[in-house]
Amino acid sequence: MKKKVIIMAMIGVSIILFSCENTSVNGNNETLNEDQLLIEAQEAQIKKLEKENDELLTKLNSTQINLKYAGEQITYFQQFSLDALDYLSDKELVVLAKKQLEYTLEVNGQIMPKDGKIEIQENNIEISLSERQPANNALPVEIYSKGEISGRYEKHMQDFNPNPTVTNWRDGTVVTAIQYQYLEVNSGTTISFSITDELKERLGLDTTQISIVKK
């Protein structure tokens, strides 16, 4: 009887040990599988990043080549333009220089009509003469300066009646302007002034007499 009990106990212990061993092996296998999957995922991510890095390097090299080519083209055309200027007469150079600068006469943001007459509804009136320069100028300074109107802006706008309330200067990189302001203008009021023939030509107007009527 005792032998049977001992044998049964030994069998039970063997089963328990075998089960524990299987559990341990399975656990180790699961851990190994998880580690392997993690390594594979990391390797895949590394390959993806390496591919993206190669693509970026290719684009960078292409961009550098394009920039170098563009720089060479700009240098070529600048030199070509300078060489071409040698074949122009002084009169043609002045015409070319004038095309680089745009002069505008506005009243409350409205371009002055060719006949020099305009009606305004607002109580406050602002007259603005502006010069717009090109963002990039390829002409030499001595030629470019031939396109500017002579003297200061205010010398080209005279005989204001009545006189403006406020006079302001606006000096920017591209746009420079002089502004004359009239505040609280009564209905029926006429503001008049004259401009020089030189400014008339640059503005493309048909007259040197300017008239602004407050409606």
CSV table of C-alpha atoms in Angstrom, one decimal:
chain,number,residue,atom,x,y,z
A,1,MET,CA,0.0,0.0,0.0
A,2,LYS,CA,2.8,2.4,1.0
A,3,LYS,CA,4.6,1.6,-2.3
A,4,LYS,CA,1.5,2.6,-4.3
A,5,VAL,CA,1.3,5.9,-2.4
A,6,ILE,CA,5.0,6.6,-3.0
A,7,ILE,CA,4.6,5.7,-6.7
A,8,MET,CA,1.5,7.9,-7.1
A,9,ALA,CA,3.3,10.8,-5.3
A,10,MET,CA,6.3,10.4,-7.6
A,11,ILE,CA,4.1,10.4,-10.7
A,12,GLY,CA,2.3,13.5,-9.4
A,13,VAL,CA,5.6,15.3,-8.8
A,14,SER,CA,6.8,14.3,-12.3
A,15,ILE,CA,3.7,15.7,-13.9
A,16,ILE,CA,4.0,19.0,-12.0
A,17,LEU,CA,7.7,19.3,-12.9
A,18,PHE,CA,6.9,18.6,-16.6
A,19,SER,CA,4.1,21.1,-16.6
A,20,CYS,CA,6.4,23.8,-15.1
A,21,GLU,CA,9.1,23.0,-17.6
A,22,ASN,CA,6.6,23.3,-20.5
A,23,THR,CA,5.4,26.6,-19.1
A,24,SER,CA,8.9,27.9,-18.7
A,25,VAL,CA,9.8,26.8,-22.3
A,26,ASN,CA,6.6,28.4,-23.7
A,27,GLY,CA,7.3,31.6,-21.8
A,28,ASN,CA,10.8,31.7,-23.1
A,29,ASN,CA,9.6,31.1,-26.6
A,30,GLU,CA,7.0,33.9,-26.3
A,31,THR,CA,9.7,36.3,-25.0
A,32,LEU,CA,12.0,35.3,-27.9
A,33,ASN,CA,9.3,35.8,-30.4
A,34,GLU,CA,8.5,39.3,-29.0
A,35,ASP,CA,12.1,40.3,-29.0
A,36,GLN,CA,12.5,39.0,-32.6
A,37,LEU,CA,9.4,41.0,-33.7
A,38,LEU,CA,10.8,44.1,-32.0
A,39,ILE,CA,14.1,43.7,-33.7
A,40,GLU,CA,12.5,43.2,-37.1
A,41,ALA,CA,10.3,46.3,-36.6
A,42,GLN,CA,13.4,48.3,-35.7
A,43,GLU,CA,15.3,47.1,-38.7
A,44,ALA,CA,12.4,47.9,-41.0
A,45,GLN,CA,12.2,51.4,-39.5
A,46,ILE,CA,16.0,51.9,-40.0
A,47,LYS,CA,15.7,50.8,-43.6
A,48,LYS,CA,12.8,53.2,-44.1
A,49,LEU,CA,14.8,56.1,-42.6
A,50,GLU,CA,17.9,55.2,-44.7
A,51,LYS,CA,15.7,55.3,-47.8
A,52,GLU,CA,14.2,58.6,-46.9
A,53,ASN,CA,17.7,60.0,-46.2
A,54,ASP,CA,18.9,58.9,-49.6
A,55,GLU,CA,15.9,60.5,-51.3
A,56,LEU,CA,16.6,63.8,-49.4
A,57,LEU,CA,20.2,63.7,-50.4
A,58,THR,CA,19.3,63.2,-54.0
A,59,LYS,CA,16.9,66.1,-53.9
A,60,LEU,CA,19.5,68.3,-52.1
A,61,ASN,CA,22.1,67.5,-54.8
A,62,SER,CA,19.5,68.3,-57.5
A,63,THR,CA,18.6,71.6,-55.9
A,64,GLN,CA,22.2,72.6,-55.5
A,65,ILE,CA,22.8,71.9,-59.2
A,66,ASN,CA,19.7,73.9,-60.1
A,67,LEU,CA,20.8,76.8,-57.9
A,68,LYS,CA,24.3,76.8,-59.5
A,69,TYR,CA,22.8,76.8,-63.0
A,70,ALA,CA,20.4,79.6,-62.1
A,71,GLY,CA,23.3,81.6,-60.7
A,72,GLU,CA,25.2,81.1,-63.9
A,73,GLN,CA,22.2,82.2,-65.9
A,74,ILE,CA,21.7,85.3,-63.9
A,75,THR,CA,25.3,86.3,-64.2
A,76,TYR,CA,25.2,85.7,-68.0
A,77,PHE,CA,22.1,87.8,-68.5
A,78,GLN,CA,23.4,90.6,-66.3
A,79,GLN,CA,26.5,90.8,-68.4
A,80,PHE,CA,24.5,90.5,-71.6
A,81,SER,CA,22.3,93.4,-70.4
A,82,LEU,CA,25.3,95.5,-69.6
A,83,ASP,CA,26.9,94.8,-73.0
A,84,ALA,CA,23.6,95.6,-74.8
A,85,LEU,CA,23.5,99.0,-73.1
A,86,ASP,CA,26.7,100.0,-75.0
A,87,TYR,CA,24.6,99.9,-78.3
A,88,LEU,CA,21.9,102.3,-77.0
A,89,SER,CA,22.0,106.1,-77.6
A,90,ASP,CA,21.7,108.5,-74.6
A,91,LYS,CA,18.1,109.1,-75.6
A,92,GLU,CA,17.3,105.4,-75.7
A,93,LEU,CA,19.0,105.0,-72.3
A,94,VAL,CA,16.7,107.7,-70.8
A,95,VAL,CA,13.6,106.0,-72.2
A,96,LEU,CA,14.8,102.6,-70.8
A,97,ALA,CA,15.5,104.2,-67.4
A,98,LYS,CA,12.1,105.9,-67.3
A,99,LYS,CA,10.4,102.5,-67.8
A,100,GLN,CA,12.0,101.3,-64.5
A,101,LEU,CA,10.1,103.9,-62.4
A,102,GLU,CA,6.3,104.2,-62.2
A,103,TYR,CA,4.8,107.5,-60.9
A,104,THR,CA,1.2,107.6,-59.7
A,105,LEU,CA,-1.1,110.4,-58.6
A,106,GLU,CA,-4.0,109.2,-56.5
A,107,VAL,CA,-6.8,110.8,-54.5
A,108,ASN,CA,-8.1,108.6,-51.7
A,109,GLY,CA,-6.7,105.6,-53.5
A,110,GLN,CA,-8.3,106.5,-56.9
A,111,ILE,CA,-6.0,107.1,-59.9
A,112,MET,CA,-6.2,110.6,-61.2
A,113,PRO,CA,-8.1,110.6,-64.6
A,114,LYS,CA,-6.3,111.9,-67.7
A,115,ASP,CA,-8.4,115.2,-67.6
A,116,GLY,CA,-7.2,116.0,-64.1
A,117,LYS,CA,-10.7,116.1,-62.6
A,118,ILE,CA,-12.1,113.9,-59.9
A,119,GLU,CA,-15.0,113.9,-57.4
A,120,ILE,CA,-14.7,112.5,-53.9
A,121,GLN,CA,-17.4,111.7,-51.4
A,122,GLU,CA,-15.3,111.2,-48.2
A,123,ASN,CA,-14.9,114.1,-45.8
A,124,ASN,CA,-11.1,113.5,-45.4
A,125,ILE,CA,-9.1,113.8,-48.7
A,126,GLU,CA,-5.6,112.5,-49.2
A,127,ILE,CA,-3.6,113.3,-52.4
A,128,SER,CA,-0.6,111.0,-52.9
A,129,LEU,CA,2.2,111.2,-55.5
A,130,SER,CA,4.2,108.0,-55.4
A,131,GLU,CA,7.2,106.6,-57.1
A,132,ARG,CA,7.4,102.8,-57.4
A,133,GLN,CA,10.8,101.2,-58.1
A,134,PRO,CA,11.5,97.7,-59.4
A,135,ALA,CA,12.3,95.1,-56.7
A,136,ASN,CA,15.4,94.2,-58.8
A,137,ASN,CA,17.2,96.8,-60.9
A,138,ALA,CA,19.8,95.6,-63.4
A,139,LEU,CA,20.7,99.1,-64.7
A,140,PRO,CA,23.9,100.8,-63.5
A,141,VAL,CA,23.2,103.7,-61.0
A,142,GLU,CA,24.3,106.4,-63.5
A,143,ILE,CA,21.7,105.2,-66.0
A,144,TYR,CA,19.0,104.3,-63.6
A,145,SER,CA,19.0,107.8,-62.1
A,146,LYS,CA,18.2,109.3,-65.5
A,147,GLY,CA,14.7,107.8,-65.1
A,148,GLU,CA,13.8,109.8,-62.0
A,149,ILE,CA,11.9,113.0,-62.1
A,150,SER,CA,14.2,116.0,-61.4
A,151,GLY,CA,14.3,117.5,-57.9
A,152,ARG,CA,12.0,116.8,-55.0
A,153,TYR,CA,8.4,115.7,-55.5
A,154,GLU,CA,6.8,118.8,-53.9
A,155,LYS,CA,8.5,121.0,-56.6
A,156,HIS,CA,6.3,119.3,-59.1
A,157,MET,CA,3.0,120.1,-57.3
A,158,GLN,CA,2.3,123.8,-56.7
A,159,ASP,CA,-0.3,126.4,-56.1
A,160,PHE,CA,-2.5,124.4,-53.7
A,161,ASN,CA,-5.8,126.1,-53.1
A,162,PRO,CA,-6.7,125.7,-50.2
A,163,ASN,CA,-3.4,124.6,-48.6
A,164,PRO,CA,-3.4,121.1,-47.2
A,165,THR,CA,-3.9,120.4,-43.5
A,166,VAL,CA,-1.1,117.9,-43.2
A,167,THR,CA,1.9,116.9,-45.4
A,168,ASN,CA,3.6,113.5,-44.9
A,169,TRP,CA,6.4,111.6,-46.5
A,170,ARG,CA,6.4,107.9,-47.0
A,171,ASP,CA,9.8,106.4,-47.7
A,172,GLY,CA,9.9,102.6,-48.3
A,173,THR,CA,12.2,100.2,-50.0
A,174,VAL,CA,10.1,100.0,-53.2
A,175,VAL,CA,7.6,102.8,-52.9
A,176,THR,CA,8.3,106.5,-52.0
A,177,ALA,CA,5.5,109.0,-51.7
A,178,ILE,CA,4.4,112.5,-50.6
A,179,GLN,CA,0.9,112.8,-49.2
A,180,TYR,CA,-1.2,115.9,-48.8
A,181,GLN,CA,-4.2,115.6,-46.4
A,182,TYR,CA,-7.3,117.7,-46.1
A,183,LEU,CA,-9.5,117.0,-43.0
A,184,GLU,CA,-13.3,117.5,-42.6
A,185,VAL,CA,-13.7,119.0,-46.1
A,186,ASN,CA,-17.2,120.6,-46.6
A,187,SER,CA,-19.4,119.5,-49.5
A,188,GLY,CA,-19.0,121.6,-52.6
A,189,THR,CA,-15.4,122.5,-51.8
A,190,THR,CA,-12.9,122.4,-54.7
A,191,ILE,CA,-9.3,121.6,-54.1
A,192,SER,CA,-7.0,122.7,-57.0
A,193,PHE,CA,-3.3,122.6,-57.7
A,194,SER,CA,-0.9,122.5,-60.7
A,195,ILE,CA,1.8,120.1,-61.7
A,196,THR,CA,4.9,120.5,-63.9
A,197,ASP,CA,5.0,119.5,-67.5
A,198,GLU,CA,7.6,116.9,-66.6
A,199,LEU,CA,5.3,115.3,-64.0
A,200,LYS,CA,2.3,115.5,-66.4
A,201,GLU,CA,4.3,113.5,-69.0
A,202,ARG,CA,5.3,110.9,-66.4
A,203,LEU,CA,1.7,110.5,-65.2
A,204,GLY,CA,0.3,110.3,-68.7
A,205,LEU,CA,-2.1,113.2,-68.0
A,206,ASP,CA,-3.5,115.6,-70.6
A,207,THR,CA,-3.3,118.7,-68.4
A,208,THR,CA,-1.2,120.3,-65.7
A,209,GLN,CA,-4.3,121.6,-63.8
A,210,ILE,CA,-5.7,119.3,-61.2
A,211,SER,CA,-9.2,119.8,-59.7
A,212,ILE,CA,-10.8,117.7,-56.8
A,213,VAL,CA,-14.4,118.3,-55.9
A,214,LYS,CA,-15.9,117.2,-52.6
A,215,LYS,CA,-19.4,116.0,-53.3
